[in-house]
Short mmCIF file of C-alpha atoms in Angstrom, two decimals:
data_model
loop_
_atom_site.label_atom_id
_atom_site.label_comp_id
_atom_site.label_asym_id
_atom_site.label_seq_id
_atom_site.Cartn_x
_atom_site.Cartn_y
_atom_site.Cartn_z
CA UNK A 1 62.67 -233.68 -124.43
CA UNK A 2 63.68 -232.92 -120.66
CA UNK A 3 59.99 -232.71 -119.99
CA UNK A 4 59.27 -236.04 -121.76
CA UNK A 5 62.00 -237.87 -120.00
CA UNK A 6 59.93 -236.94 -116.70
CA UNK A 7 56.58 -238.43 -118.20
CA UNK A 8 56.68 -241.19 -120.75
CA UNK A 9 60.00 -242.11 -120.11
CA UNK A 10 59.57 -243.41 -116.39
CA UNK A 11 57.40 -245.91 -114.71
CA UNK A 12 54.66 -243.19 -113.96
CA UNK A 13 51.65 -243.29 -116.01
CA UNK A 14 49.33 -240.80 -114.53
CA UNK A 15 51.30 -237.92 -116.86
CA UNK A 16 52.05 -239.78 -119.68
CA UNK A 17 51.60 -238.24 -123.13
CA UNK A 18 50.01 -240.43 -125.52
CA UNK A 19 49.00 -238.59 -128.16
CA UNK A 20 49.71 -235.34 -130.35
CA UNK A 21 48.62 -233.50 -132.62
CA UNK A 22 49.97 -231.31 -135.98
CA UNK A 23 47.62 -229.22 -138.11
CA UNK A 24 48.02 -227.28 -140.94
CA UNK A 25 50.71 -229.36 -142.60
CA UNK A 26 51.21 -227.67 -146.30
CA UNK A 27 49.31 -229.60 -149.19
CA UNK A 28 51.44 -228.59 -152.29
CA UNK A 29 48.50 -228.67 -154.85
CA UNK A 30 50.92 -228.94 -158.16
CA UNK A 31 51.14 -232.32 -157.10
CA UNK A 32 47.88 -233.00 -159.06
CA UNK A 33 45.53 -230.11 -157.43
CA UNK A 34 43.08 -228.23 -159.79
CA UNK A 35 43.24 -224.27 -160.12
CA UNK A 36 39.92 -223.20 -160.32
CA UNK A 37 39.36 -219.82 -162.28
CA UNK A 38 36.87 -217.80 -160.33
CA UNK A 39 34.90 -214.71 -162.38
CA UNK A 40 36.49 -211.36 -160.71
CA UNK A 41 38.30 -213.14 -157.52
CA UNK A 42 41.74 -213.49 -159.68
CA UNK A 43 44.17 -216.85 -159.47
CA UNK A 44 46.71 -215.42 -157.33
CA UNK A 45 46.77 -217.85 -154.61
CA UNK A 46 47.52 -216.34 -151.19
CA UNK A 47 49.29 -218.77 -148.80
CA UNK A 48 48.36 -219.53 -145.33
CA UNK A 49 50.30 -218.00 -142.41
CA UNK A 50 51.62 -220.35 -139.74
CA UNK A 51 51.43 -223.97 -141.57
CA UNK A 52 54.04 -226.11 -140.70
CA UNK A 53 55.89 -228.08 -143.59
CA UNK A 54 56.47 -232.06 -144.26
CA UNK A 55 60.06 -231.52 -143.31
CA UNK A 56 59.21 -230.21 -139.92
CA UNK A 57 57.09 -232.80 -139.16
CA UNK A 58 59.75 -235.28 -139.77
CA UNK A 59 61.83 -233.75 -137.50
CA UNK A 60 59.70 -233.79 -135.07
CA UNK A 61 58.40 -237.15 -135.51
CA UNK A 62 62.34 -238.43 -135.60
CA UNK A 63 62.48 -236.76 -131.79
CA UNK A 64 59.42 -238.17 -130.58
CA UNK A 65 60.02 -242.03 -131.42
CA UNK A 66 61.82 -242.61 -128.21
CA UNK A 67 58.92 -241.62 -126.74
CA UNK A 68 56.56 -243.22 -129.25
CA UNK A 69 53.51 -240.60 -128.95
CA UNK A 70 50.50 -241.53 -131.48
CA UNK A 71 51.14 -238.23 -133.53
CA UNK A 72 47.83 -237.06 -135.58
CA UNK A 73 48.04 -234.77 -138.08
CA UNK A 74 46.15 -233.21 -140.92
CA UNK A 75 46.61 -230.55 -143.91
CA UNK A 76 46.17 -226.98 -144.46
CA UNK A 77 42.34 -226.13 -143.82
CA UNK A 78 40.68 -224.64 -147.11
CA UNK A 79 38.86 -226.09 -150.38
CA UNK A 80 41.40 -228.66 -151.27
CA UNK A 81 40.84 -230.86 -147.94
CA UNK A 82 37.28 -230.92 -147.55
CA UNK A 83 34.55 -234.09 -148.00
CA UNK A 84 33.81 -232.30 -151.24
CA UNK A 85 37.03 -232.21 -152.64
CA UNK A 86 38.08 -236.01 -151.37
CA UNK A 87 34.51 -237.19 -153.15
CA UNK A 88 35.31 -235.79 -156.36
CA UNK A 89 39.32 -235.73 -156.59
CA UNK A 90 39.82 -239.10 -153.79
CA UNK A 91 42.72 -239.43 -151.60
CA UNK A 92 46.20 -240.30 -153.86
CA UNK A 93 46.95 -236.68 -153.33
CA UNK A 94 47.06 -236.68 -149.62
CA UNK A 95 49.14 -240.24 -150.17
CA UNK A 96 51.60 -239.22 -152.19
CA UNK A 97 52.14 -236.23 -149.85
CA UNK A 98 52.98 -238.58 -146.85
CA UNK A 99 55.76 -240.71 -149.05
CA UNK A 100 58.55 -239.14 -147.27
CA UNK A 101 56.90 -240.22 -143.88
CA UNK A 102 56.65 -243.73 -144.85
CA UNK A 103 59.62 -246.73 -144.14
CA UNK A 104 60.56 -244.98 -141.85
CA UNK A 105 61.11 -245.84 -138.18
CA UNK A 106 58.68 -243.54 -136.88
CA UNK A 107 56.16 -244.23 -139.47
CA UNK A 108 53.44 -246.18 -136.98
CA UNK A 109 53.62 -243.47 -134.89
CA UNK A 110 52.29 -240.66 -137.83
CA UNK A 111 48.63 -240.52 -138.55
CA UNK A 112 47.29 -238.75 -141.39
CA UNK A 113 44.11 -237.33 -140.80
CA UNK A 114 41.18 -236.66 -143.84
CA UNK A 115 39.17 -234.38 -145.35
CA UNK A 116 38.60 -231.43 -142.54
CA UNK A 117 35.59 -230.78 -141.62
CA UNK A 118 33.88 -227.59 -142.68
CA UNK A 119 31.79 -224.85 -140.51
CA UNK A 120 31.25 -222.40 -143.15
CA UNK A 121 32.28 -223.19 -146.67
CA UNK A 122 34.20 -220.33 -148.75
CA UNK A 123 31.42 -220.23 -150.97
CA UNK A 124 29.04 -219.44 -148.00
CA UNK A 125 31.17 -216.97 -146.10
CA UNK A 126 29.69 -213.47 -147.07
CA UNK A 127 28.41 -211.39 -144.23
CA UNK A 128 26.06 -208.59 -144.72
CA UNK A 129 28.01 -206.06 -142.26
CA UNK A 130 25.45 -203.04 -143.52
CA UNK A 131 23.98 -201.46 -146.08
CA UNK A 132 23.98 -197.53 -147.51
CA UNK A 133 21.08 -195.27 -146.33
CA UNK A 134 19.24 -192.91 -148.84
CA UNK A 135 16.75 -190.22 -148.37
CA UNK A 136 13.68 -189.51 -150.70
CA UNK A 137 12.40 -186.78 -152.57
CA UNK A 138 9.65 -185.98 -148.98
CA UNK A 139 12.44 -186.85 -147.03
CA UNK A 140 11.71 -189.91 -145.71
CA UNK A 141 15.17 -192.32 -145.05
CA UNK A 142 15.53 -195.47 -145.76
CA UNK A 143 17.94 -198.78 -146.26
CA UNK A 144 18.54 -199.03 -149.67
CA UNK A 145 17.82 -202.81 -151.21
CA UNK A 146 20.19 -202.17 -154.18
CA UNK A 147 22.63 -204.56 -154.70
CA UNK A 148 25.72 -202.33 -155.26
CA UNK A 149 24.48 -200.59 -151.88
CA UNK A 150 25.10 -203.87 -149.90
CA UNK A 151 28.52 -204.05 -147.76
CA UNK A 152 29.74 -207.16 -147.43
CA UNK A 153 32.43 -209.55 -145.65
CA UNK A 154 33.76 -212.74 -147.17
CA UNK A 155 35.70 -214.99 -144.95
CA UNK A 156 37.86 -217.15 -146.00
CA UNK A 157 35.43 -220.27 -144.63
CA UNK A 158 35.40 -221.81 -141.14
CA UNK A 159 37.00 -225.37 -141.09
CA UNK A 160 38.64 -227.81 -138.64
CA UNK A 161 41.35 -229.73 -138.78
CA UNK A 162 40.91 -233.32 -139.05
CA UNK A 163 44.10 -234.32 -136.72
CA UNK A 164 41.81 -232.30 -133.72
CA UNK A 165 38.69 -234.61 -134.36
CA UNK A 166 40.83 -237.85 -134.79
CA UNK A 167 42.80 -237.39 -131.73
CA UNK A 168 39.54 -236.24 -129.56
CA UNK A 169 37.70 -239.72 -130.96
CA UNK A 170 40.91 -241.55 -129.96
CA UNK A 171 41.14 -240.40 -127.04
CA UNK A 172 37.40 -240.79 -125.97
CA UNK A 173 37.84 -244.71 -126.71
CA UNK A 174 40.57 -245.45 -124.13
CA UNK A 175 37.52 -244.44 -121.39
CA UNK A 176 36.08 -247.84 -120.91
CA UNK A 177 32.74 -245.49 -119.28
CA UNK A 178 32.61 -243.49 -123.10
CA UNK A 179 32.99 -247.40 -124.32
CA UNK A 180 30.42 -249.14 -121.99
CA UNK A 181 27.50 -246.20 -123.06
CA UNK A 182 27.83 -247.75 -126.37
CA UNK A 183 28.60 -251.31 -126.01
CA UNK A 184 27.19 -253.92 -123.61
CA UNK A 185 30.09 -255.94 -123.80
CA UNK A 186 32.69 -253.01 -122.10
CA UNK A 187 35.20 -254.75 -119.54
CA UNK A 188 35.73 -251.70 -116.77
CA UNK A 189 39.59 -253.20 -116.83
CA UNK A 190 41.11 -252.00 -120.05
CA UNK A 191 41.39 -249.03 -121.94
CA UNK A 192 40.32 -249.02 -125.39
CA UNK A 193 44.11 -249.32 -126.90
CA UNK A 194 42.53 -252.59 -128.72
CA UNK A 195 39.07 -250.77 -130.10
CA UNK A 196 39.20 -251.31 -133.51
CA UNK A 197 37.03 -248.90 -134.92
CA UNK A 198 37.06 -250.40 -138.74
CA UNK A 199 34.87 -253.97 -137.05
CA UNK A 200 31.80 -254.86 -137.26
CA UNK A 201 29.24 -251.49 -136.74
CA UNK A 202 31.81 -249.66 -134.13
CA UNK A 203 31.96 -246.77 -136.22
CA UNK A 204 28.57 -246.38 -136.37
CA UNK A 205 28.34 -246.60 -132.73
CA UNK A 206 31.38 -244.85 -131.79
CA UNK A 207 30.64 -241.61 -134.36
CA UNK A 208 32.02 -237.97 -133.93
CA UNK A 209 30.18 -235.28 -132.35
CA UNK A 210 30.54 -233.53 -136.01
CA UNK A 211 27.25 -233.36 -138.22
CA UNK A 212 27.50 -235.31 -141.68
CA UNK A 213 28.30 -232.94 -144.52
CA UNK A 214 27.65 -234.65 -147.92
CA UNK A 215 25.52 -237.81 -148.35
CA UNK A 216 29.23 -240.19 -148.70
CA UNK A 217 32.38 -241.39 -151.43
CA UNK A 218 31.22 -242.64 -154.85
CA UNK A 219 32.21 -246.18 -154.61
CA UNK A 220 34.88 -245.79 -156.71
CA UNK A 221 36.68 -243.73 -153.93
CA UNK A 222 35.75 -245.91 -151.71
CA UNK A 223 37.84 -248.32 -153.55
CA UNK A 224 40.69 -246.69 -153.67
CA UNK A 225 40.64 -245.91 -150.18
CA UNK A 226 40.34 -249.44 -148.75
CA UNK A 227 42.84 -250.89 -151.61
CA UNK A 228 45.97 -250.13 -149.17
CA UNK A 229 43.86 -248.83 -146.58
CA UNK A 230 45.18 -245.24 -146.30
CA UNK A 231 44.78 -242.71 -143.33
CA UNK A 232 42.45 -242.10 -140.80
CA UNK A 233 39.64 -241.08 -143.10
CA UNK A 234 36.71 -239.82 -141.60
CA UNK A 235 32.98 -241.02 -143.54
CA UNK A 236 29.50 -238.31 -144.51
CA UNK A 237 27.94 -241.35 -145.73
CA UNK A 238 24.23 -241.81 -145.37
CA UNK A 239 24.10 -244.86 -142.69
CA UNK A 240 21.78 -246.59 -140.45
CA UNK A 241 21.81 -249.23 -137.09
CA UNK A 242 18.83 -251.16 -136.44
CA UNK A 243 16.42 -248.62 -137.99
CA UNK A 244 18.22 -245.27 -136.38
CA UNK A 245 19.81 -242.95 -138.70
CA UNK A 246 23.38 -241.83 -138.26
CA UNK A 247 23.79 -238.27 -138.15
CA UNK A 248 27.46 -237.58 -137.12
CA UNK A 249 30.61 -238.72 -139.45
CA UNK A 250 32.21 -241.60 -138.42
CA UNK A 251 35.80 -242.89 -138.92
CA UNK A 252 35.77 -245.15 -142.39
CA UNK A 253 39.61 -246.07 -141.67
CA UNK A 254 41.96 -245.78 -139.01
CA UNK A 255 45.83 -246.50 -140.34
CA UNK A 256 49.36 -245.06 -139.71
CA UNK A 257 51.87 -244.97 -142.59
CA UNK A 258 53.68 -248.58 -141.08
CA UNK A 259 53.11 -250.47 -144.50
CA UNK A 260 53.67 -253.98 -145.08
CA UNK A 261 53.81 -253.40 -148.60
CA UNK A 262 50.12 -254.75 -149.13
CA UNK A 263 48.32 -251.86 -146.68
CA UNK A 264 49.05 -250.03 -143.86
CA UNK A 265 48.58 -251.00 -140.72
CA UNK A 266 45.57 -250.20 -138.37
CA UNK A 267 46.44 -247.81 -135.48
CA UNK A 268 45.10 -250.08 -132.51
CA UNK A 269 48.01 -252.45 -133.23
CA UNK A 270 50.84 -249.92 -132.57
CA UNK A 271 48.55 -248.60 -129.46
CA UNK A 272 48.28 -252.18 -127.98
CA UNK A 273 52.26 -252.86 -128.32
CA UNK A 274 52.78 -249.65 -126.48
CA UNK A 275 50.58 -250.05 -124.08
CA UNK A 276 51.73 -253.83 -123.31
CA UNK A 277 55.47 -252.84 -123.47
CA UNK A 278 54.77 -249.99 -121.10
CA UNK A 279 52.93 -252.01 -118.61
CA UNK A 280 55.66 -254.81 -119.10
CA UNK A 281 58.40 -252.26 -118.02
CA UNK A 282 56.12 -251.10 -115.05
CA UNK A 283 55.43 -254.76 -113.54
CA UNK A 284 59.44 -256.29 -114.16
CA UNK A 285 61.20 -252.97 -113.04
CA UNK A 286 62.47 -251.89 -116.27
CA UNK A 287 62.71 -255.26 -117.93
CA UNK A 288 64.05 -257.65 -115.84
CA UNK A 289 63.92 -261.17 -117.10
CA UNK A 290 62.92 -263.17 -114.33
CA UNK A 291 59.89 -260.85 -114.08
CA UNK A 292 59.68 -260.90 -117.69
CA UNK A 293 59.26 -264.79 -118.14
CA UNK A 294 56.66 -264.41 -115.27
CA UNK A 295 54.40 -262.10 -117.14
CA UNK A 296 54.53 -264.10 -120.50
CA UNK A 297 54.28 -267.36 -118.89
CA UNK A 298 51.07 -269.97 -119.08
CA UNK A 299 50.78 -269.29 -115.77
CA UNK A 300 47.32 -269.10 -115.67
CA UNK A 301 47.78 -265.99 -113.03
CA UNK A 302 50.64 -264.48 -115.66
CA UNK A 303 49.21 -261.60 -117.03
CA UNK A 304 49.32 -262.88 -120.54
CA UNK A 305 47.19 -265.71 -119.62
CA UNK A 306 44.60 -263.61 -117.96
CA UNK A 307 44.41 -261.17 -121.28
CA UNK A 308 44.01 -264.33 -123.32
CA UNK A 309 40.95 -265.73 -120.59
CA UNK A 310 39.02 -262.83 -121.63
CA UNK A 311 38.73 -261.92 -125.64
CA UNK A 312 35.29 -261.14 -125.17
CA UNK A 313 34.90 -257.46 -124.63
CA UNK A 314 34.82 -254.78 -127.28
CA UNK A 315 38.04 -253.21 -125.77
CA UNK A 316 39.79 -256.61 -124.05
CA UNK A 317 43.70 -256.14 -124.62
CA UNK A 318 44.22 -259.32 -126.94
CA UNK A 319 40.84 -260.44 -129.16
CA UNK A 320 39.81 -263.60 -131.36
CA UNK A 321 42.87 -263.98 -133.95
CA UNK A 322 45.42 -261.82 -131.71
CA UNK A 323 48.70 -263.16 -130.79
CA UNK A 324 51.90 -262.12 -128.09
CA UNK A 325 54.71 -263.22 -128.11
CA UNK A 326 58.20 -261.59 -127.29
CA UNK A 327 61.84 -261.75 -127.64
CA UNK A 328 65.10 -260.97 -125.13
CA UNK A 329 68.54 -259.78 -126.26
CA UNK A 330 71.37 -258.38 -124.11
CA UNK A 331 70.24 -255.11 -124.71
CA UNK A 332 65.94 -254.89 -125.12
CA UNK A 333 62.68 -256.44 -125.05
CA UNK A 334 60.80 -256.79 -128.16
CA UNK A 335 57.20 -257.33 -127.92
CA UNK A 336 55.50 -259.22 -130.92
CA UNK A 337 51.72 -258.46 -131.62
CA UNK A 338 49.90 -259.97 -134.70
#
């Protein structure tokens, strides 16, 4: 924590840490996963080494809370966390697993990411290493073509944790130059903290670099995801933008674990509040009341007024429908954004 005190707890933003990644969080299949019986392979499930428990993630989030680091996490890679699994089983097992992280002070800073990306699936991961060499009656040497003479090695499959993919794409959105390459209405003045990937066609224009894996989720699965907007969910749907086929994985939902009881919060709302609070602390000299009042005043030169008048960009800090206010008590300043 000493290091974070020198970065996130000071008015110096060059080294501020905004995002964190926690991969390979344990997923307990007893909550509803299916045990598949594979001929000759046995049914003993091998535990993956180097995993993180949900309890350790909760302890970490409690420690990181004062530093307001949005933390992306994903579950252990394997067949139970792929696009194929979500396409058939849905997201309820992941949502249930995240219950201990909900209704906590840190819930808005923790982001579950699903599904993991597949590079080589387990059922297609066989490598031919060698073949047995044989000699015929005339002394000619050759490689045997018999199946029992082929030596193979089977990998567990190669996957990419969704947390890395999510943190990477969100970090890219913060760069105005990245957004300029995709959106005409981008301002060079602002980062992408207010960029809403779920709005309009934003997800199609700001896609990941990962190639699509399946042809999409069924309507039933989509309805389940849309019901509460749970998680940072990637999509592998067939899609087009102005006649151009989208061949990459896109972002379908971008939500953290803060809930109003009906749906989960879009991550941009937390990013906007965190950005404004850090800007406010810097401009007000650690929250001096007179400077706070000036920051939020109706004067055309105030920071809030300038943001209010500049809502037309895809990365404007305030956009249509947004409201920004504040409250001051003896101990702290609260920024209210909705």
